[in-house]
Amino acid sequence: MDVDEILSGLYREQGRQDPYPWYAALHAHGPVSAVPVRPEHRTVSAVAVGYDPVDRVLRDAGWRKGAPPGWQEQEVLRTFMSSMMFTDPPDHTRMRAVFTKAFTPRRLGALEPVIVRVVDRMLDRMAEAGGAEVDFVADFAYPVPALVMAEFIGLPEADLPWYRQRADWIDEYLDVAGKTPQRLTRANRAAEELRAYYRDLIAHRRRRPGEDLVSALVGAFDASEVELTEDELISNLIVLFNASFVTTVYMFSNGLPLLLAHPDTVAALPGDDALAGGCVEEVLRMQSPVHFLARVAPADTDLGGVPVRRGENVLLIIAAANRDPVRFPDPDRFDPRRDGPPSLAFGIGPHFCLGAAVSRLEGRLALPRLFARFPNLTLTGTPTYSGSLFLRGIDKLVVSTGG
Ligand code: HEM
């Protein structure tokens, strides 16, 4: 199969359901492949699957995010382009510094009891099913990160269903093949409504500050301690919450079938913190929630033997890099005690995931509690995947809690 055929297959239903054989086929062509010019491959001129070239590009701030054409006319793109995730230095550096300061070890430490409380509440709810079947996503993988992040940021729990719909509309548009006019209209509407929502929330927290992130940022903002406009503050909050929960939902939902296929590991999890940490890393490596990143070349260069010209877009498949046999021997084997480089599931370099420590903590605390409570947890249905290539994950997963 040539690269053209592989990419076409990857973008079709079969690839969306299981992209890993397509990634292996790309690896067989080398760490980087030139992409033939075809409309469905959009503006991408090369695709990188090798750990080393993906790592090199992500670490180099010279490789830019780039602006999508016509972004000024679309509310959703205006929101992205005034947030840290979609901008380049110096704006990126300035905005990220504000948020890095707010993610203090103290705030992270304070999250620990919140996570334990939320996890236990969801486990209690699953137990109420009395051993009957439950949807692990609806009852655990989704509510745990959503409730934890809502408390962290300062969103009222009652607003979450309304919020989720809007977050989903934005994520749909972000998918590689998701840029239809209908999706754009919905994503624009979602961005407008979320902006209005945050304007109200900020006004509310200004009057009655709490311990949450929005209160802290509003306080710093009003004391002129931060280099950020209120518009940028809102854009970053929208992007932050969107980036935080679907990814973590998929960490749990994609991880469960993988873990259940290793009953000895599962049995050893309660009480073994190091093993829990190793499981989280291995789940993220083998079943990464984020599959695709992209960057624009700063100059004519050679990337893994493929010439790339200045201004050309390169697709970086981090989920494929995480199974690069050069860096991860026997890459399809689940090994929570694996040594070696970190996976690229959270990216690396200047845009490295701001919330990596939050998700890792959620996973490390939640998994041992889940299996301590339900040692006989079993899958009873076939997992349903989202069908998105950019954010790949299980949206429905029927399990029996085993009485
Ligand atoms: C398992 C869960 C998560 C995964 C797999 C994940 C993945 C990623 C990846 C791959 C990037 C890099 C994007 C790039 O280089 O272009 C990123 C960035 C980011 N993530 Fe996460 N993330 C997760 C959880 C979170 C959480 C919990 C938060 C918030 C608390 C968060 C907030 C962000 C933000 C704000 C950025 C942008 C940082 C920047 O551009 O400087 N993420 N994430």
GROMACS .gro file of C-alpha atoms and ligand atoms in nm:
model
  446
    1MET     CA    1   0.000   0.000   0.000
    2ASP     CA    2   0.133   0.345  -0.082
    3VAL     CA    3   0.101   0.646   0.149
    4ASP     CA    4  -0.195   0.781  -0.046
    5GLU     CA    5  -0.389   0.457   0.001
    6ILE     CA    6  -0.297   0.437   0.369
    7LEU     CA    7  -0.417   0.790   0.443
    8SER     CA    8  -0.737   0.739   0.246
    9GLY     CA    9  -0.802   0.418   0.442
   10LEU     CA   10  -0.723   0.589   0.771
   11TYR     CA   11  -0.974   0.867   0.707
   12ARG     CA   12  -1.249   0.618   0.614
   13GLU     CA   13  -1.472   0.432   0.859
   14GLN     CA   14  -1.239   0.133   0.893
   15GLY     CA   15  -0.945   0.354   0.992
   16ARG     CA   16  -1.156   0.554   1.231
   17GLN     CA   17  -1.267   0.238   1.410
   18ASP     CA   18  -0.911   0.103   1.439
   19PRO     CA   19  -0.633   0.325   1.308
   20TYR     CA   20  -0.345   0.118   1.450
   21PRO     CA   21  -0.296  -0.117   1.150
   22TRP     CA   22  -0.282   0.196   0.929
   23TYR     CA   23  -0.022   0.351   1.158
   24ALA     CA   24   0.186   0.032   1.140
   25ALA     CA   25   0.165   0.054   0.760
   26LEU     CA   26   0.292   0.414   0.777
   27HIS     CA   27   0.580   0.306   1.005
   28ALA     CA   28   0.677   0.053   0.736
   29HIS     CA   29   0.732   0.347   0.498
   30GLY     CA   30   0.967   0.517   0.747
   31PRO     CA   31   0.943   0.775   1.026
   32VAL     CA   32   0.816   1.049   0.792
   33SER     CA   33   0.635   1.021   0.458
   34ALA     CA   34   0.568   1.282   0.193
   35VAL     CA   35   0.195   1.320   0.129
   36PRO     CA   36   0.076   1.325  -0.233
   37VAL     CA   37  -0.113   1.644  -0.321
   38ARG     CA   38  -0.484   1.554  -0.307
   39PRO     CA   39  -0.781   1.766  -0.192
   40GLU     CA   40  -0.887   1.522   0.080
   41HIS     CA   41  -0.545   1.539   0.243
   42ARG     CA   42  -0.600   1.912   0.268
   43THR     CA   43  -0.290   2.119   0.317
   44VAL     CA   44  -0.070   1.856   0.477
   45SER     CA   45   0.255   1.792   0.290
   46ALA     CA   46   0.415   1.530   0.515
   47VAL     CA   47   0.304   1.290   0.785
   48ALA     CA   48   0.532   1.193   1.075
   49VAL     CA   49   0.484   0.875   1.277
   50GLY     CA   50   0.839   0.822   1.409
   51TYR     CA   51   0.893   0.916   1.774
   52ASP     CA   52   1.213   1.112   1.702
   53PRO     CA   53   1.087   1.347   1.428
   54VAL     CA   54   0.757   1.408   1.613
   55ASP     CA   55   0.949   1.481   1.934
   56ARG     CA   56   1.190   1.711   1.746
   57VAL     CA   57   0.912   1.919   1.586
   58LEU     CA   58   0.708   1.951   1.906
   59ARG     CA   59   1.007   2.065   2.112
   60ASP     CA   60   1.102   2.335   1.863
   61ALA     CA   61   0.900   2.656   1.919
   62GLY     CA   62   1.002   2.766   1.568
   63TRP     CA   63   0.754   2.513   1.425
   64ARG     CA   64   0.435   2.717   1.443
   65LYS     CA   65   0.070   2.636   1.492
   66GLY     CA   66  -0.029   2.857   1.200
   67ALA     CA   67  -0.361   3.037   1.153
   68PRO     CA   68  -0.649   2.881   0.957
   69PRO     CA   69  -0.762   3.099   0.664
   70GLY     CA   70  -1.051   3.336   0.738
   71TRP     CA   71  -1.028   3.284   1.115
   72GLN     CA   72  -1.126   3.645   1.192
   73GLU     CA   73  -1.475   3.586   1.054
   74GLN     CA   74  -1.562   3.285   1.268
   75GLU     CA   75  -1.635   3.310   1.640
   76VAL     CA   76  -1.500   2.962   1.715
   77LEU     CA   77  -1.173   3.032   1.534
   78ARG     CA   78  -1.142   3.376   1.694
   79THR     CA   79  -1.173   3.202   2.030
   80PHE     CA   80  -0.903   2.950   1.939
   81MET     CA   81  -0.671   3.216   1.802
   82SER     CA   82  -0.684   3.415   2.126
   83SER     CA   83  -0.599   3.111   2.341
   84MET     CA   84  -0.264   2.957   2.428
   85MET     CA   85  -0.335   2.627   2.255
   86PHE     CA   86  -0.359   2.774   1.908
   87THR     CA   87  -0.106   3.059   1.918
   88ASP     CA   88   0.269   3.098   1.880
   89PRO     CA   89   0.522   3.301   2.077
   90PRO     CA   90   0.513   3.576   2.196
   91ASP     CA   91   0.134   3.555   2.258
   92HIS     CA   92   0.156   3.190   2.354
   93THR     CA   93   0.436   3.249   2.605
   94ARG     CA   94   0.251   3.542   2.763
   95MET     CA   95  -0.083   3.363   2.801
   96ARG     CA   96   0.064   3.032   2.911
   97ALA     CA   97   0.263   3.205   3.187
   98VAL     CA   98  -0.060   3.336   3.342
   99PHE     CA   99  -0.210   2.988   3.358
  100THR     CA  100   0.110   2.811   3.464
  101LYS     CA  101   0.118   3.040   3.767
  102ALA     CA  102  -0.241   2.946   3.851
  103PHE     CA  103  -0.167   2.570   3.836
  104THR     CA  104   0.024   2.575   4.165
  105PRO     CA  105   0.127   2.260   4.355
  106ARG     CA  106  -0.102   2.384   4.633
  107ARG     CA  107  -0.402   2.392   4.399
  108LEU     CA  108  -0.310   2.048   4.265
  109GLY     CA  109  -0.273   1.913   4.620
  110ALA     CA  110  -0.614   2.054   4.708
  111LEU     CA  111  -0.757   1.857   4.416
  112GLU     CA  112  -0.664   1.521   4.568
  113PRO     CA  113  -0.954   1.502   4.817
  114VAL     CA  114  -1.189   1.637   4.549
  115ILE     CA  115  -1.091   1.353   4.313
  116VAL     CA  116  -1.131   1.089   4.584
  117ARG     CA  117  -1.474   1.226   4.678
  118VAL     CA  118  -1.595   1.240   4.317
  119VAL     CA  119  -1.459   0.891   4.237
  120ASP     CA  120  -1.623   0.738   4.546
  121ARG     CA  121  -1.952   0.908   4.466
  122MET     CA  122  -1.952   0.757   4.117
  123LEU     CA  123  -1.850   0.413   4.250
  124ASP     CA  124  -2.141   0.429   4.495
  125ARG     CA  125  -2.372   0.504   4.207
  126MET     CA  126  -2.237   0.211   4.006
  127ALA     CA  127  -2.281  -0.014   4.310
  128GLU     CA  128  -2.648   0.084   4.329
  129ALA     CA  129  -2.694  -0.110   4.003
  130GLY     CA  130  -2.642  -0.418   4.225
  131GLY     CA  131  -2.430  -0.609   3.974
  132ALA     CA  132  -2.649  -0.525   3.675
  133GLU     CA  133  -2.500  -0.378   3.360
  134VAL     CA  134  -2.398  -0.012   3.356
  135ASP     CA  135  -2.242   0.212   3.094
  136PHE     CA  136  -1.894   0.275   3.229
  137VAL     CA  137  -1.865   0.598   3.026
  138ALA     CA  138  -2.192   0.754   3.142
  139ASP     CA  139  -2.147   0.640   3.502
  140PHE     CA  140  -1.775   0.686   3.558
  141ALA     CA  141  -1.540   0.788   3.275
  142TYR     CA  142  -1.741   1.098   3.185
  143PRO     CA  143  -1.863   1.231   3.522
  144VAL     CA  144  -1.533   1.189   3.709
  145PRO     CA  145  -1.323   1.432   3.500
  146ALA     CA  146  -1.619   1.660   3.430
  147LEU     CA  147  -1.699   1.703   3.800
  148VAL     CA  148  -1.334   1.733   3.901
  149MET     CA  149  -1.266   2.000   3.639
  150ALA     CA  150  -1.592   2.182   3.717
  151GLU     CA  151  -1.482   2.212   4.077
  152PHE     CA  152  -1.126   2.306   3.979
  153ILE     CA  153  -1.236   2.580   3.738
  154GLY     CA  154  -1.543   2.684   3.938
  155LEU     CA  155  -1.835   2.580   3.715
  156PRO     CA  156  -2.161   2.491   3.892
  157GLU     CA  157  -2.234   2.118   3.854
  158ALA     CA  158  -2.589   2.189   3.736
  159ASP     CA  159  -2.452   2.366   3.426
  160LEU     CA  160  -2.255   2.063   3.302
  161PRO     CA  161  -2.514   1.901   3.069
  162TRP     CA  162  -2.571   2.235   2.894
  163TYR     CA  163  -2.197   2.290   2.880
  164ARG     CA  164  -2.120   1.945   2.743
  165GLN     CA  165  -2.340   1.994   2.438
  166ARG     CA  166  -2.147   2.307   2.344
  167ALA     CA  167  -1.809   2.146   2.412
  168ASP     CA  168  -1.913   1.855   2.185
  169TRP     CA  169  -2.007   2.093   1.902
  170ILE     CA  170  -1.662   2.252   1.921
  171ASP     CA  171  -1.482   1.915   1.931
  172GLU     CA  172  -1.681   1.786   1.631
  173TYR     CA  173  -1.556   2.079   1.428
  174LEU     CA  174  -1.197   2.014   1.537
  175ASP     CA  175  -1.188   1.665   1.383
  176VAL     CA  176  -0.970   1.627   1.072
  177ALA     CA  177  -1.266   1.570   0.844
  178GLY     CA  178  -1.508   1.772   1.056
  179LYS     CA  179  -1.498   2.107   0.884
  180THR     CA  180  -1.847   2.101   0.725
  181PRO     CA  181  -2.051   2.426   0.705
  182GLN     CA  182  -2.313   2.281   0.940
  183ARG     CA  183  -2.053   2.191   1.201
  184LEU     CA  184  -1.894   2.533   1.167
  185THR     CA  185  -2.229   2.703   1.232
  186ARG     CA  186  -2.284   2.492   1.543
  187ALA     CA  187  -1.930   2.549   1.668
  188ASN     CA  188  -1.966   2.925   1.618
  189ARG     CA  189  -2.292   2.921   1.814
  190ALA     CA  190  -2.127   2.717   2.089
  191ALA     CA  191  -1.836   2.963   2.111
  192GLU     CA  192  -2.074   3.261   2.132
  193GLU     CA  193  -2.285   3.099   2.403
  194LEU     CA  194  -1.983   2.988   2.604
  195ARG     CA  195  -1.833   3.337   2.585
  196ALA     CA  196  -2.154   3.482   2.727
  197TYR     CA  197  -2.157   3.210   2.992
  198TYR     CA  198  -1.803   3.293   3.108
  199ARG     CA  199  -1.873   3.667   3.108
  200ASP     CA  200  -2.152   3.599   3.359
  201LEU     CA  201  -1.942   3.355   3.561
  202ILE     CA  202  -1.655   3.605   3.584
  203ALA     CA  203  -1.892   3.878   3.702
  204HIS     CA  204  -2.034   3.638   3.961
  205ARG     CA  205  -1.691   3.532   4.093
  206ARG     CA  206  -1.583   3.896   4.105
  207ARG     CA  207  -1.867   3.959   4.350
  208ARG     CA  208  -1.825   3.633   4.542
  209PRO     CA  209  -1.476   3.482   4.497
  210GLY     CA  210  -1.414   3.119   4.587
  211GLU     CA  211  -1.113   2.886   4.590
  212ASP     CA  212  -1.147   2.803   4.220
  213LEU     CA  213  -0.933   2.886   3.916
  214VAL     CA  214  -1.173   3.147   3.773
  215SER     CA  215  -1.175   3.336   4.105
  216ALA     CA  216  -0.794   3.327   4.122
  217LEU     CA  217  -0.758   3.447   3.763
  218VAL     CA  218  -1.018   3.722   3.805
  219GLY     CA  219  -0.844   3.838   4.124
  220ALA     CA  220  -0.506   3.852   3.949
  221PHE     CA  221  -0.666   4.016   3.646
  222ASP     CA  222  -0.832   4.290   3.852
  223ALA     CA  223  -0.509   4.355   4.041
  224SER     CA  224  -0.343   4.405   3.699
  225GLU     CA  225  -0.107   4.122   3.783
  226VAL     CA  226  -0.159   3.943   3.454
  227GLU     CA  227  -0.086   4.034   3.096
  228LEU     CA  228  -0.416   3.921   2.953
  229THR     CA  229  -0.730   4.088   2.818
  230GLU     CA  230  -1.069   3.973   2.945
  231ASP     CA  231  -1.138   3.838   2.595
  232GLU     CA  232  -0.823   3.624   2.614
  233LEU     CA  233  -0.912   3.510   2.964
  234ILE     CA  234  -1.246   3.384   2.833
  235SER     CA  235  -1.095   3.215   2.526
  236ASN     CA  236  -0.841   3.037   2.742
  237LEU     CA  237  -1.105   2.916   2.987
  238ILE     CA  238  -1.313   2.776   2.702
  239VAL     CA  239  -1.014   2.597   2.551
  240LEU     CA  240  -0.889   2.479   2.889
  241PHE     CA  241  -1.213   2.313   2.989
  242ASN     CA  242  -1.259   2.162   2.643
  243ALA     CA  243  -0.903   2.029   2.647
  244SER     CA  244  -0.944   1.886   2.991
  245PHE     CA  245  -1.239   1.660   3.005
  246VAL     CA  246  -1.303   1.466   2.683
  247THR     CA  247  -0.934   1.370   2.685
  248THR     CA  248  -0.955   1.243   3.041
  249VAL     CA  249  -1.286   1.066   2.971
  250TYR     CA  250  -1.102   0.873   2.699
  251MET     CA  251  -0.809   0.799   2.929
  252PHE     CA  252  -1.057   0.606   3.144
  253SER     CA  253  -1.281   0.458   2.874
  254ASN     CA  254  -1.000   0.356   2.637
  255GLY     CA  255  -0.803   0.222   2.930
  256LEU     CA  256  -1.064  -0.011   3.076
  257PRO     CA  257  -1.065  -0.283   2.804
  258LEU     CA  258  -0.686  -0.274   2.799
  259LEU     CA  259  -0.664  -0.316   3.176
  260LEU     CA  260  -0.931  -0.586   3.191
  261ALA     CA  261  -0.730  -0.788   2.939
  262HIS     CA  262  -0.459  -0.807   3.209
  263PRO     CA  263  -0.632  -0.953   3.515
  264ASP     CA  264  -0.309  -1.000   3.715
  265THR     CA  265  -0.232  -0.630   3.685
  266VAL     CA  266  -0.586  -0.537   3.779
  267ALA     CA  267  -0.577  -0.763   4.086
  268ALA     CA  268  -0.249  -0.601   4.200
  269LEU     CA  269  -0.367  -0.243   4.148
  270PRO     CA  270  -0.536  -0.168   4.482
  271GLY     CA  271  -0.262  -0.055   4.717
  272ASP     CA  272   0.016  -0.031   4.457
  273ASP     CA  273   0.055   0.336   4.374
  274ALA     CA  274   0.358   0.287   4.148
  275LEU     CA  275   0.173   0.024   3.944
  276ALA     CA  276  -0.127   0.257   3.916
  277GLY     CA  277   0.101   0.533   3.782
  278GLY     CA  278   0.257   0.286   3.536
  279CYS     CA  279  -0.088   0.173   3.416
  280VAL     CA  280  -0.191   0.533   3.351
  281GLU     CA  281   0.123   0.592   3.141
  282GLU     CA  282   0.082   0.269   2.946
  283VAL     CA  283  -0.288   0.334   2.878
  284LEU     CA  284  -0.203   0.681   2.749
  285ARG     CA  285   0.077   0.541   2.532
  286MET     CA  286  -0.123   0.256   2.380
  287GLN     CA  287  -0.465   0.421   2.358
  288SER     CA  288  -0.384   0.792   2.336
  289PRO     CA  289  -0.693   1.014   2.350
  290VAL     CA  290  -0.533   1.273   2.119
  291HIS     CA  291  -0.404   1.122   1.795
  292PHE     CA  292  -0.315   1.412   1.568
  293LEU     CA  293  -0.120   1.734   1.610
  294ALA     CA  294   0.010   1.956   1.331
  295ARG     CA  295   0.280   2.219   1.288
  296VAL     CA  296   0.401   2.455   1.015
  297ALA     CA  297   0.769   2.441   0.911
  298PRO     CA  298   0.969   2.754   0.998
  299ALA     CA  299   1.223   2.701   0.716
  300ASP     CA  300   1.314   2.456   0.441
  301THR     CA  301   1.433   2.149   0.626
  302ASP     CA  302   1.483   1.775   0.618
  303LEU     CA  303   1.249   1.585   0.847
  304GLY     CA  304   1.331   1.217   0.886
  305GLY     CA  305   1.469   1.208   0.531
  306VAL     CA  306   1.175   1.396   0.373
  307PRO     CA  307   1.226   1.751   0.246
  308VAL     CA  308   0.975   1.996   0.394
  309ARG     CA  309   0.953   2.353   0.271
  310ARG     CA  310   0.899   2.665   0.480
  311GLY     CA  311   0.527   2.724   0.547
  312GLU     CA  312   0.425   2.364   0.477
  313ASN     CA  313   0.202   2.180   0.722
  314VAL     CA  314   0.318   1.854   0.879
  315LEU     CA  315   0.078   1.609   1.041
  316LEU     CA  316   0.223   1.459   1.360
  317ILE     CA  317   0.048   1.137   1.461
  318ILE     CA  318   0.141   1.116   1.828
  319ALA     CA  319  -0.061   0.797   1.878
  320ALA     CA  320   0.155   0.631   1.609
  321ALA     CA  321   0.478   0.774   1.756
  322ASN     CA  322   0.372   0.616   2.086
  323ARG     CA  323   0.392   0.277   1.915
  324ASP     CA  324   0.722   0.339   1.737
  325PRO     CA  325   0.912   0.007   1.771
  326VAL     CA  326   1.244   0.198   1.769
  327ARG     CA  327   1.157   0.364   2.102
  328PHE     CA  328   0.910   0.116   2.252
  329PRO     CA  329   1.025  -0.242   2.188
  330ASP     CA  330   0.728  -0.472   2.124
  331PRO     CA  331   0.506  -0.163   2.109
  332ASP     CA  332   0.170  -0.343   2.106
  333ARG     CA  333   0.244  -0.516   2.437
  334PHE     CA  334   0.091  -0.362   2.750
  335ASP     CA  335   0.368  -0.327   3.009
  336PRO     CA  336   0.299  -0.090   3.299
  337ARG     CA  337   0.658  -0.134   3.421
  338ARG     CA  338   0.812  -0.034   3.088
  339ASP     CA  339   1.128   0.188   3.095
  340GLY     CA  340   1.203   0.423   2.815
  341PRO     CA  341   1.110   0.767   2.695
  342PRO     CA  342   0.785   0.931   2.799
  343SER     CA  343   0.499   0.879   2.557
  344LEU     CA  344   0.391   1.183   2.356
  345ALA     CA  345   0.028   1.150   2.466
  346PHE     CA  346   0.045   1.492   2.637
  347GLY     CA  347   0.266   1.640   2.363
  348ILE     CA  348   0.608   1.780   2.456
  349GLY     CA  349   0.787   2.114   2.441
  350PRO     CA  350   0.630   2.460   2.465
  351HIS     CA  351   0.270   2.341   2.423
  352PHE     CA  352   0.310   2.041   2.658
  353CYS     CA  353  -0.029   1.972   2.816
  354LEU     CA  354  -0.093   2.214   3.097
  355GLY     CA  355  -0.319   1.966   3.276
  356ALA     CA  356  -0.105   1.650   3.249
  357ALA     CA  357  -0.052   1.640   3.625
  358VAL     CA  358  -0.426   1.672   3.685
  359SER     CA  359  -0.516   1.379   3.457
  360ARG     CA  360  -0.233   1.164   3.586
  361LEU     CA  361  -0.349   1.227   3.942
  362GLU     CA  362  -0.708   1.141   3.849
  363GLY     CA  363  -0.595   0.814   3.691
  364ARG     CA  364  -0.358   0.717   3.971
  365LEU     CA  365  -0.621   0.778   4.239
  366ALA     CA  366  -0.921   0.641   4.050
  367LEU     CA  367  -0.797   0.309   3.906
  368PRO     CA  368  -0.703   0.136   4.236
  369ARG     CA  369  -1.033   0.251   4.391
  370LEU     CA  370  -1.232   0.124   4.093
  371PHE     CA  371  -1.081  -0.225   4.105
  372ALA     CA  372  -1.083  -0.244   4.485
  373ARG     CA  373  -1.459  -0.182   4.476
  374PHE     CA  374  -1.535  -0.398   4.173
  375PRO     CA  375  -1.275  -0.676   4.147
  376ASN     CA  376  -1.505  -0.872   3.914
  377LEU     CA  377  -1.574  -0.592   3.671
  378THR     CA  378  -1.625  -0.738   3.321
  379LEU     CA  379  -1.701  -0.604   2.975
  380THR     CA  380  -2.038  -0.724   2.853
  381GLY     CA  381  -2.071  -0.521   2.534
  382THR     CA  382  -1.858  -0.414   2.241
  383PRO     CA  383  -1.702  -0.070   2.289
  384THR     CA  384  -1.847   0.209   2.071
  385TYR     CA  385  -1.583   0.450   1.943
  386SER     CA  386  -1.646   0.819   1.877
  387GLY     CA  387  -1.546   0.791   1.511
  388SER     CA  388  -1.323   1.098   1.543
  389LEU     CA  389  -0.961   1.053   1.445
  390PHE     CA  390  -0.831   1.359   1.620
  391LEU     CA  391  -0.978   1.271   1.960
  392ARG     CA  392  -1.012   0.895   1.961
  393GLY     CA  393  -1.210   0.729   2.231
  394ILE     CA  394  -1.481   0.500   2.355
  395ASP     CA  395  -1.815   0.677   2.404
  396LYS     CA  396  -2.011   0.378   2.532
  397LEU     CA  397  -1.883   0.077   2.722
  398VAL     CA  398  -2.127  -0.162   2.886
  399VAL     CA  399  -1.987  -0.347   3.187
  400SER     CA  400  -2.112  -0.568   3.464
  401THR     CA  401  -1.994  -0.466   3.809
  402GLY     CA  402  -2.010  -0.830   3.918
  403GLY     CA  403  -2.240  -0.794   4.217
  404HEM     C1  404  -0.551   1.237   2.953
  404HEM     C2  405  -0.587   1.363   2.941
  404HEM     C3  406  -0.522   1.463   2.849
  404HEM     C4  407  -0.456   1.443   2.731
  404HEM     C5  408  -0.429   1.312   2.658
  404HEM     C6  409  -0.413   1.575   2.684
  404HEM     C7  410  -0.340   1.596   2.569
  404HEM     C8  411  -0.286   1.717   2.533
  404HEM     C9  412  -0.195   1.738   2.422
  404HEM    C10  413  -0.146   1.630   2.327
  404HEM    C11  414  -0.162   1.870   2.420
  404HEM    C12  415  -0.061   1.937   2.327
  404HEM    C13  416  -0.121   2.016   2.213
  404HEM    C14  417  -0.015   2.063   2.114
  404HEM     O1  418   0.105   2.044   2.132
  404HEM     O2  419  -0.056   2.119   2.012
  404HEM    C15  420  -0.235   1.934   2.527
  404HEM    C16  421  -0.235   2.070   2.553
  404HEM    C17  422  -0.311   2.129   2.650
  404HEM     N1  423  -0.386   2.066   2.748
  404HEM    FE1  424  -0.411   1.868   2.767
  404HEM     N2  425  -0.456   1.669   2.774
  404HEM    C18  426  -0.521   1.606   2.876
  404HEM    C19  427  -0.576   1.665   2.988
  404HEM    C20  428  -0.579   1.801   3.013
  404HEM    C21  429  -0.634   1.863   3.131
  404HEM    C22  430  -0.693   1.787   3.251
  404HEM    C23  431  -0.622   1.998   3.114
  404HEM    C24  432  -0.661   2.109   3.207
  404HEM    C25  433  -0.661   2.099   3.337
  404HEM    C26  434  -0.558   2.021   2.986
  404HEM    C27  435  -0.528   2.142   2.934
  404HEM    C28  436  -0.447   2.163   2.824
  404HEM    C29  437  -0.410   2.294   2.775
  404HEM    C30  438  -0.455   2.428   2.830
  404HEM    C31  439  -0.325   2.274   2.665
  404HEM    C32  440  -0.260   2.380   2.578
  404HEM    C33  441  -0.122   2.411   2.630
  404HEM    C34  442  -0.045   2.502   2.537
  404HEM     O3  443  -0.080   2.513   2.419
  404HEM     O4  444   0.051   2.564   2.584
  404HEM     N3  445  -0.533   1.898   2.928
  404HEM     N4  446  -0.308   1.839   2.597
   0.00000   0.00000   0.00000
